[in-house]
mmCIF file of N, CA, C and O in Angstrom:
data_model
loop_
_atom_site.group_PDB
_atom_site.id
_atom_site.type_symbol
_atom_site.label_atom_id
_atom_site.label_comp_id
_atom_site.label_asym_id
_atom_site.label_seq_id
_atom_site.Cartn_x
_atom_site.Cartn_y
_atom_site.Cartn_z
ATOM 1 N N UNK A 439 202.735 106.569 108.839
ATOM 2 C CA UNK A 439 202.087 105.522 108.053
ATOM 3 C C UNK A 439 201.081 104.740 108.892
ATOM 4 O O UNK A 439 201.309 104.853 110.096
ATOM 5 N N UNK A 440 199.793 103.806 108.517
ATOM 6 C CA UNK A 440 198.997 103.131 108.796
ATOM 7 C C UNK A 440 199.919 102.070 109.541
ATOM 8 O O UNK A 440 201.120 101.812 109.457
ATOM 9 N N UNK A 441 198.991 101.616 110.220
ATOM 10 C CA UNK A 441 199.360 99.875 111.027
ATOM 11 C C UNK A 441 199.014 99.046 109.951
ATOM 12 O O UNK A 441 197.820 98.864 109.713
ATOM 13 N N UNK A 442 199.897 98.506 109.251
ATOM 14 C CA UNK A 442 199.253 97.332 108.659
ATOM 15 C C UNK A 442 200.174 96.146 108.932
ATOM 16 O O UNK A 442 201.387 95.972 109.045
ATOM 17 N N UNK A 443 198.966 95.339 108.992
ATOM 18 C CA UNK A 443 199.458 93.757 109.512
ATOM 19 C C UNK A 443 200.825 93.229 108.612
ATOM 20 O O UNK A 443 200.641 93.076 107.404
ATOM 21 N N UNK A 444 201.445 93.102 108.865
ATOM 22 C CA UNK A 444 202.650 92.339 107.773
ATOM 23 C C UNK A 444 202.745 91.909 106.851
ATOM 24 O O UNK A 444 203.557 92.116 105.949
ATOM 25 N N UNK A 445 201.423 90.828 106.985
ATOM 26 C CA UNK A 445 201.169 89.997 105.902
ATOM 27 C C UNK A 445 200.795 90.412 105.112
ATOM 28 O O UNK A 445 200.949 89.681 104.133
ATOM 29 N N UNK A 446 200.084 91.710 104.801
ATOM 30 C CA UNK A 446 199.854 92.567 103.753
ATOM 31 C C UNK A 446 200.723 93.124 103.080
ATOM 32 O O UNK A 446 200.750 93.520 101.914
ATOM 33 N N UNK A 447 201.742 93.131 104.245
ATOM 34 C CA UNK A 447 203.253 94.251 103.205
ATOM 35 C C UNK A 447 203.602 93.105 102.276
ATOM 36 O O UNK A 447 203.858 93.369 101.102
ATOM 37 N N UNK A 448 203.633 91.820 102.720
ATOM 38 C CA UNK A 448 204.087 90.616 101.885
ATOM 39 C C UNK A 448 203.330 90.844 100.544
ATOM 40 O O UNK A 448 204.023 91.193 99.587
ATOM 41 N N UNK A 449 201.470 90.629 100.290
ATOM 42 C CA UNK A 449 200.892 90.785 99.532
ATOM 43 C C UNK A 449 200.937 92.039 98.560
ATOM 44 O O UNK A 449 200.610 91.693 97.424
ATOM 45 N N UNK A 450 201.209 93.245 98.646
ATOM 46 C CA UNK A 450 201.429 94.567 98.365
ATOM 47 C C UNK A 450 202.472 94.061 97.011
ATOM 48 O O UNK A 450 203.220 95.039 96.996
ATOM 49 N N UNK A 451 202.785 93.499 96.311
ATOM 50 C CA UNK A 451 203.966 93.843 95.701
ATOM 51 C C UNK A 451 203.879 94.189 94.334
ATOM 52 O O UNK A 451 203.303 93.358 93.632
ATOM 53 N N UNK A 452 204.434 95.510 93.616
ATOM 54 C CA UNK A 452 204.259 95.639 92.441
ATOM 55 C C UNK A 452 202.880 95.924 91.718
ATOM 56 O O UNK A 452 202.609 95.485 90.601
ATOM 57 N N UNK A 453 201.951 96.797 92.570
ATOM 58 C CA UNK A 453 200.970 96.833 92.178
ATOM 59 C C UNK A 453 200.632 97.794 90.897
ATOM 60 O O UNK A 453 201.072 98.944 90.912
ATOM 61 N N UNK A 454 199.949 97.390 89.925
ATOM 62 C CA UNK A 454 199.381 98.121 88.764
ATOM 63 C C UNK A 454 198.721 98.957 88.708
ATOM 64 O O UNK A 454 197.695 98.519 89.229
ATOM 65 N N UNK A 455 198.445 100.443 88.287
ATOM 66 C CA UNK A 455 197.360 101.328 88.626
ATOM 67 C C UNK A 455 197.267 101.837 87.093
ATOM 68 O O UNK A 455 198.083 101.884 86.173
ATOM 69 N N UNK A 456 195.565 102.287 87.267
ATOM 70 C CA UNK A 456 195.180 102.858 86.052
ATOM 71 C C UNK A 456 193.791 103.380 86.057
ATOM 72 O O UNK A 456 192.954 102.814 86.760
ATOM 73 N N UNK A 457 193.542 104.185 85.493
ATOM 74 C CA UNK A 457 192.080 105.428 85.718
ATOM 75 C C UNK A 457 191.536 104.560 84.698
ATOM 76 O O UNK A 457 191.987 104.115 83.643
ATOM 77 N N UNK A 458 190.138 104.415 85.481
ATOM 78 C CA UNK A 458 189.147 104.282 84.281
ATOM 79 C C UNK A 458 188.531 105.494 84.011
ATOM 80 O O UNK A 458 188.352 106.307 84.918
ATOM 81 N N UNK A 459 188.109 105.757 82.614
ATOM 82 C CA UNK A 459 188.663 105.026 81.861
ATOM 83 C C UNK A 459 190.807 105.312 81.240
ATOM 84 O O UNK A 459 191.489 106.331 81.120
ATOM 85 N N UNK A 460 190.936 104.682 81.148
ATOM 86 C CA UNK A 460 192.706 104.712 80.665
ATOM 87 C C UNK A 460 193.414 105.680 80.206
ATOM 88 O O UNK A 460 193.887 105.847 79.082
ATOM 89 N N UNK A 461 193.467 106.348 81.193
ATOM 90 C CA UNK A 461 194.603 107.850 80.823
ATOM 91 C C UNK A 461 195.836 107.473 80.514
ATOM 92 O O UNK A 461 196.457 106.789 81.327
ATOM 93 N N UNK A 462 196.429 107.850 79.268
ATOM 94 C CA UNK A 462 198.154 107.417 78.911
ATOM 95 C C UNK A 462 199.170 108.792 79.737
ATOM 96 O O UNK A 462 200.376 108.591 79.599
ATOM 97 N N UNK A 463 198.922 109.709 80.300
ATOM 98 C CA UNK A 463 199.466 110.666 80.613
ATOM 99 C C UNK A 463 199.898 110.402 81.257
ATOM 100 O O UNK A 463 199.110 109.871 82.040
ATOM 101 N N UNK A 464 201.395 110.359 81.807
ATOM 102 C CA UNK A 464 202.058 109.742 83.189
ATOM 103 C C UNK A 464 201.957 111.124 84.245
ATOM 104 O O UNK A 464 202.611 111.058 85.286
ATOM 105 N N UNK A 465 201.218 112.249 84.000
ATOM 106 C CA UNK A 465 201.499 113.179 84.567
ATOM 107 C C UNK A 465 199.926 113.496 85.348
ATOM 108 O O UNK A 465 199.657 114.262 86.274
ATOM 109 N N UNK A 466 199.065 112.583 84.568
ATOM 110 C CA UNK A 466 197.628 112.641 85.560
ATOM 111 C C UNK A 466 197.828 112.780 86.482
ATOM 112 O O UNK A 466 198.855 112.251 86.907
ATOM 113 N N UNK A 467 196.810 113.747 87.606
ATOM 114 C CA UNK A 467 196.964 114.030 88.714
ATOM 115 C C UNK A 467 195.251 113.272 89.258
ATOM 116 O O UNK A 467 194.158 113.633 88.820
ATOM 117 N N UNK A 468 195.463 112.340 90.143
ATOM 118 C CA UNK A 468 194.705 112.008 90.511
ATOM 119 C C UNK A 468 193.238 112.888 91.543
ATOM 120 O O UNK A 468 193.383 113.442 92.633
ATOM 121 N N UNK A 469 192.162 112.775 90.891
ATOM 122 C CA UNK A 469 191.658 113.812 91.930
ATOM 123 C C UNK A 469 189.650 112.819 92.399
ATOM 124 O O UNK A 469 189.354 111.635 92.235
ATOM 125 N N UNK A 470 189.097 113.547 92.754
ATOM 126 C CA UNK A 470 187.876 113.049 93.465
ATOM 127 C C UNK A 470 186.853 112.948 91.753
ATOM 128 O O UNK A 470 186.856 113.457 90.632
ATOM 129 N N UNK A 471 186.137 111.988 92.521
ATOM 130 C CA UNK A 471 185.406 111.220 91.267
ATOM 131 C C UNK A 471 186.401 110.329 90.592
ATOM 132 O O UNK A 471 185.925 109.942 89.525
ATOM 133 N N UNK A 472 187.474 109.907 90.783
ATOM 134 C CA UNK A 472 188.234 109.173 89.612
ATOM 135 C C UNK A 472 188.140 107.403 89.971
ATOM 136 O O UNK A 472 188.114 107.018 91.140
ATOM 137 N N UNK A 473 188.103 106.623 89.028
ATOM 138 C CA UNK A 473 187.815 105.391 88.993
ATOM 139 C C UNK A 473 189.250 105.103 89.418
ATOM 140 O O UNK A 473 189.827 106.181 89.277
ATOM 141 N N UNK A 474 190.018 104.307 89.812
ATOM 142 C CA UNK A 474 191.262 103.644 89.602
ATOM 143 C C UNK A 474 191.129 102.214 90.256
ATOM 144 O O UNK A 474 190.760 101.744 91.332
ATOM 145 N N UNK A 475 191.845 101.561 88.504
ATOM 146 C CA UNK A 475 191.999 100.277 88.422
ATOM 147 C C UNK A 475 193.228 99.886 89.306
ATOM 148 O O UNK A 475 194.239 100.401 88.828
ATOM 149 N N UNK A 476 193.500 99.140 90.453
ATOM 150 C CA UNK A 476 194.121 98.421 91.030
ATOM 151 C C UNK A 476 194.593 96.978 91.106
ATOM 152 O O UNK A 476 193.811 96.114 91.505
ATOM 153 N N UNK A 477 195.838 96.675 90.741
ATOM 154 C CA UNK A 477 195.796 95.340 90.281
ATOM 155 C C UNK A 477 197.099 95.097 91.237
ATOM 156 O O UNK A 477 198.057 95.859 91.107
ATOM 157 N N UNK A 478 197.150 93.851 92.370
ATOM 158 C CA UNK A 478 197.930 93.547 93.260
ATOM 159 C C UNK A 478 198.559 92.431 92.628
ATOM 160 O O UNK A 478 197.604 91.753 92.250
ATOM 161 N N UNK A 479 199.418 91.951 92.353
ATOM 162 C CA UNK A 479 200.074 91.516 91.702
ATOM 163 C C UNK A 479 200.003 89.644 92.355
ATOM 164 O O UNK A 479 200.919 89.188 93.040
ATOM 165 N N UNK A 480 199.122 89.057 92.077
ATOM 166 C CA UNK A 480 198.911 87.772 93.024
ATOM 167 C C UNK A 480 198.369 87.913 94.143
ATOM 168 O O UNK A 480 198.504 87.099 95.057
ATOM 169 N N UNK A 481 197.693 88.956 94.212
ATOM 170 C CA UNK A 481 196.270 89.055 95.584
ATOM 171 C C UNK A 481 195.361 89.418 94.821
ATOM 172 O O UNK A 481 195.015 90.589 94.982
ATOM 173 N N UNK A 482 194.791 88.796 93.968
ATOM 174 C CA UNK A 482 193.428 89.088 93.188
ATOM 175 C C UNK A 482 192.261 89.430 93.693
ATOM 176 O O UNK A 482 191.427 90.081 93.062
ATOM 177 N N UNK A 483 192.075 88.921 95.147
ATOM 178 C CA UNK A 483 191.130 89.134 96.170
ATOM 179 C C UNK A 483 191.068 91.125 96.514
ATOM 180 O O UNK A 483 190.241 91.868 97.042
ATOM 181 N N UNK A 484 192.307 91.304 95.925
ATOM 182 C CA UNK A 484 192.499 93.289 96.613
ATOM 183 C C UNK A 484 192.577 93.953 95.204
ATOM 184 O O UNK A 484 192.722 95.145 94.934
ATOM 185 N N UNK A 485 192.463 93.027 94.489
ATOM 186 C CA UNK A 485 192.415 93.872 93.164
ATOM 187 C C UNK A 485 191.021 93.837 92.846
ATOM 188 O O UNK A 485 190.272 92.869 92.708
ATOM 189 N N UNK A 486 190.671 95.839 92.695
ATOM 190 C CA UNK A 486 189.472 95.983 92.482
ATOM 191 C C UNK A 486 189.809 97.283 91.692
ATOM 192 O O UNK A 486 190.890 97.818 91.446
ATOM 193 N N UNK A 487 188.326 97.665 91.327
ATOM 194 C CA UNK A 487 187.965 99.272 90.905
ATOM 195 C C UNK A 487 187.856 100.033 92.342
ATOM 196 O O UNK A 487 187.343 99.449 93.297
ATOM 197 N N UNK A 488 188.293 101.188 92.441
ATOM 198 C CA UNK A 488 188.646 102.182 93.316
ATOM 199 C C UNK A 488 187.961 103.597 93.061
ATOM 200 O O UNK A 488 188.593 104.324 92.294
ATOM 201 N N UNK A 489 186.716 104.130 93.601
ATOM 202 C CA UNK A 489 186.409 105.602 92.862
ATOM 203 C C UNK A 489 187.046 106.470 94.335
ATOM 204 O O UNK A 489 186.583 106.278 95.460
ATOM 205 N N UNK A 490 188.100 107.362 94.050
ATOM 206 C CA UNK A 490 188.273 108.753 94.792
ATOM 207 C C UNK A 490 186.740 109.213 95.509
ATOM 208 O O UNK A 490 185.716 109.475 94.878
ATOM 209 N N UNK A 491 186.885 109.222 96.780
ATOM 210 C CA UNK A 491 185.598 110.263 97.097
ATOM 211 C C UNK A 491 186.066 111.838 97.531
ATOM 212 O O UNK A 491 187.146 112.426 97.594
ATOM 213 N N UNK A 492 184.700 112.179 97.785
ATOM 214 C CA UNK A 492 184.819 113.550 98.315
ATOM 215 C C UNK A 492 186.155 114.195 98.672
ATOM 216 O O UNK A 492 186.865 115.063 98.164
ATOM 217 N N UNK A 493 186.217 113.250 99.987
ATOM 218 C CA UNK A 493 187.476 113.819 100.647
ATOM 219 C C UNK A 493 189.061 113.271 100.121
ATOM 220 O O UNK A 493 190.067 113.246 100.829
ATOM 221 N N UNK A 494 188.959 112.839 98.653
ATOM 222 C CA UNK A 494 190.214 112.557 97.803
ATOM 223 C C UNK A 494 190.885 110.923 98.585
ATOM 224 O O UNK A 494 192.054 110.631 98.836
ATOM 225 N N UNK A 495 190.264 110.528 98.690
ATOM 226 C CA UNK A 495 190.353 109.264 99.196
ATOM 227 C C UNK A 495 189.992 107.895 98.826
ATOM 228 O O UNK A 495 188.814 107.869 98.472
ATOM 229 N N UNK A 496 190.475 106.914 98.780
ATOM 230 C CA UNK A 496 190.160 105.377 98.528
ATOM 231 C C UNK A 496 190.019 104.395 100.311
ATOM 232 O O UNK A 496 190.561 104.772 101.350
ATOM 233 N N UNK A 497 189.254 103.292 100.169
ATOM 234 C CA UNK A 497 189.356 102.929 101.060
ATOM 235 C C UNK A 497 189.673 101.655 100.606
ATOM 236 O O UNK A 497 188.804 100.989 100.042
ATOM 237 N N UNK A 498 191.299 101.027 100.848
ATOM 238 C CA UNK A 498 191.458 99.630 100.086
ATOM 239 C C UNK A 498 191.309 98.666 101.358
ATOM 240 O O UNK A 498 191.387 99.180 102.474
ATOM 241 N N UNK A 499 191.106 97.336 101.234
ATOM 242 C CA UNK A 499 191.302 96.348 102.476
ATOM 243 C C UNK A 499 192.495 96.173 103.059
ATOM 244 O O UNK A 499 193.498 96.155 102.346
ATOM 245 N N UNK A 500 192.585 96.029 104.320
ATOM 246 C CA UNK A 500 193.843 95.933 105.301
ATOM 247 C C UNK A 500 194.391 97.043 105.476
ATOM 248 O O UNK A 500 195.195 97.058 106.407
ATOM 249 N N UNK A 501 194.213 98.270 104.756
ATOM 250 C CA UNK A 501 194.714 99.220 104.829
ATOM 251 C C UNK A 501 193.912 100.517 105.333
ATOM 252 O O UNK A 501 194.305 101.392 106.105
ATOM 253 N N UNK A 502 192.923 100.418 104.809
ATOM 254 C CA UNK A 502 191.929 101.540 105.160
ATOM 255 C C UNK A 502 192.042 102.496 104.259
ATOM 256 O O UNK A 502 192.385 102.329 103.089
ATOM 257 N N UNK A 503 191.625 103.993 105.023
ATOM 258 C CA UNK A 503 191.269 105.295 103.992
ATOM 259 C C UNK A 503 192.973 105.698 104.007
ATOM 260 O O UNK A 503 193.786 105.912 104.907
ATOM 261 N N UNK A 504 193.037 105.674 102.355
ATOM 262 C CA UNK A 504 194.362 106.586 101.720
ATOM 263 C C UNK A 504 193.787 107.288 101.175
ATOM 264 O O UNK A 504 192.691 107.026 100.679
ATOM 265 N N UNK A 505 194.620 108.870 101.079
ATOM 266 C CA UNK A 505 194.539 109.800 100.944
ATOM 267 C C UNK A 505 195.159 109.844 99.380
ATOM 268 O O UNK A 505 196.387 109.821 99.463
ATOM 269 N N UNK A 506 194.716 109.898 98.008
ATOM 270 C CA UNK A 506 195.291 110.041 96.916
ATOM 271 C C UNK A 506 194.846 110.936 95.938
ATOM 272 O O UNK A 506 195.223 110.739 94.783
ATOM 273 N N UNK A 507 194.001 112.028 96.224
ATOM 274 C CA UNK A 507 193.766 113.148 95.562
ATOM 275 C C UNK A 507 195.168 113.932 95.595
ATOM 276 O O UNK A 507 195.846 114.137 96.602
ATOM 277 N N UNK A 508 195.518 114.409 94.006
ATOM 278 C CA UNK A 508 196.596 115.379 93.913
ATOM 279 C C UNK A 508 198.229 114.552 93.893
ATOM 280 O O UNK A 508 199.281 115.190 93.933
ATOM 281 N N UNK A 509 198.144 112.862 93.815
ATOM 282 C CA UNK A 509 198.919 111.942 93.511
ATOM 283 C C UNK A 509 199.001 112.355 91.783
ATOM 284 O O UNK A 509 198.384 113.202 91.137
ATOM 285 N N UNK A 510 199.775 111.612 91.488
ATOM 286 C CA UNK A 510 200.025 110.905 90.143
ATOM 287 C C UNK A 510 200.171 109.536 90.393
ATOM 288 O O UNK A 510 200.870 109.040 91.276
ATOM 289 N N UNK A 511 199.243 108.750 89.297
ATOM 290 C CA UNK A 511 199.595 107.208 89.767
ATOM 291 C C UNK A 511 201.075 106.466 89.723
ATOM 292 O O UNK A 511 201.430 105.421 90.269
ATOM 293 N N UNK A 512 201.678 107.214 89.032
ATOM 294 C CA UNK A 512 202.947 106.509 89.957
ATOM 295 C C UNK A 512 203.261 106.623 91.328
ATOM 296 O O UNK A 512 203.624 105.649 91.988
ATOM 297 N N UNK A 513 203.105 108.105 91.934
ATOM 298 C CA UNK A 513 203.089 108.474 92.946
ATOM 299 C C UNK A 513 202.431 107.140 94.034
ATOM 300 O O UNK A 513 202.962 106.276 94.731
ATOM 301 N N UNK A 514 201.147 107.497 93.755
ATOM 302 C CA UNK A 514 200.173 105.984 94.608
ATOM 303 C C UNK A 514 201.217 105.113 94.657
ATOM 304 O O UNK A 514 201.807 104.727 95.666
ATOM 305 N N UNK A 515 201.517 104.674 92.956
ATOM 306 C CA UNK A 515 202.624 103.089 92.977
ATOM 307 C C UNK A 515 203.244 103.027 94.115
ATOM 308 O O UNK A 515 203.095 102.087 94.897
ATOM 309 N N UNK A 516 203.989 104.006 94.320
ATOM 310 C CA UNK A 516 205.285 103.981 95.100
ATOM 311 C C UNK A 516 204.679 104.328 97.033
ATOM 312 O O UNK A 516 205.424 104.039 97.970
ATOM 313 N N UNK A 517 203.333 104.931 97.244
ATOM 314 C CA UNK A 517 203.324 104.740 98.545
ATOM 315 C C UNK A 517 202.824 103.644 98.718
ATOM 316 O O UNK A 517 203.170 102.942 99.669
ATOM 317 N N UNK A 518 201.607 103.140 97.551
ATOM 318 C CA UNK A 518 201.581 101.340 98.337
ATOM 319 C C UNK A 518 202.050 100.696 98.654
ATOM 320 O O UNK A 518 201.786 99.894 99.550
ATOM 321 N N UNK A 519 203.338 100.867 97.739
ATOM 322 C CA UNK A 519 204.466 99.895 98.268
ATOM 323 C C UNK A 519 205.089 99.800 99.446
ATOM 324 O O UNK A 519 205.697 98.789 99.797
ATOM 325 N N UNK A 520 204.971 100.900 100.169
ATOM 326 C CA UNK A 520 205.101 101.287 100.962
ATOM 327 C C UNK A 520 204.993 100.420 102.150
ATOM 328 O O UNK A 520 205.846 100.139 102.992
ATOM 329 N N UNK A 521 203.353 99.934 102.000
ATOM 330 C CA UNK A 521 202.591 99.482 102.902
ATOM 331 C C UNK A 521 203.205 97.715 102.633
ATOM 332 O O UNK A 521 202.750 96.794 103.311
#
């Protein structure tokens, strides 16, 4: 896993995910080109729109480049939490 500062694991909690535009499929597989809505649950400052690039990746703050091509957004859910 990444180094992330602590205080971020604090902020991290329960975060919301969702493709723009709004896929109901819980089985979406996240891949390159995809929008995803990120919503940090009381860090409004890290809640943004997210597009997948090339290399199946997001780059969020404090955290850097995650790797989420070939996720399902629950999947994501559960490694942010991580962090």
């Amino acid at each position: 896993p990444l180094n992330v500062d602590s205080r971020v694991k604090e902020e991290i909690i329960n975060p919301e995910i969702s493709t723009i535009p709004n896929y109901q499929d819980e089985y979406y597989i996240i891949g390159f080109g995809d929008s995803l809505g990120i919503n940090f649950e009381g860090v409004s400052k890290f809640s943004n729109e997210y597009k997948v690039s090339l290399d199946g990746t997001i780059i969020l703050p404090r955290i850097g480049k995650l790797k989420v091509e070939g996720l399902t957004l629950e999947e994501l859910k559960n490694l942010l939490m991580m962090y």
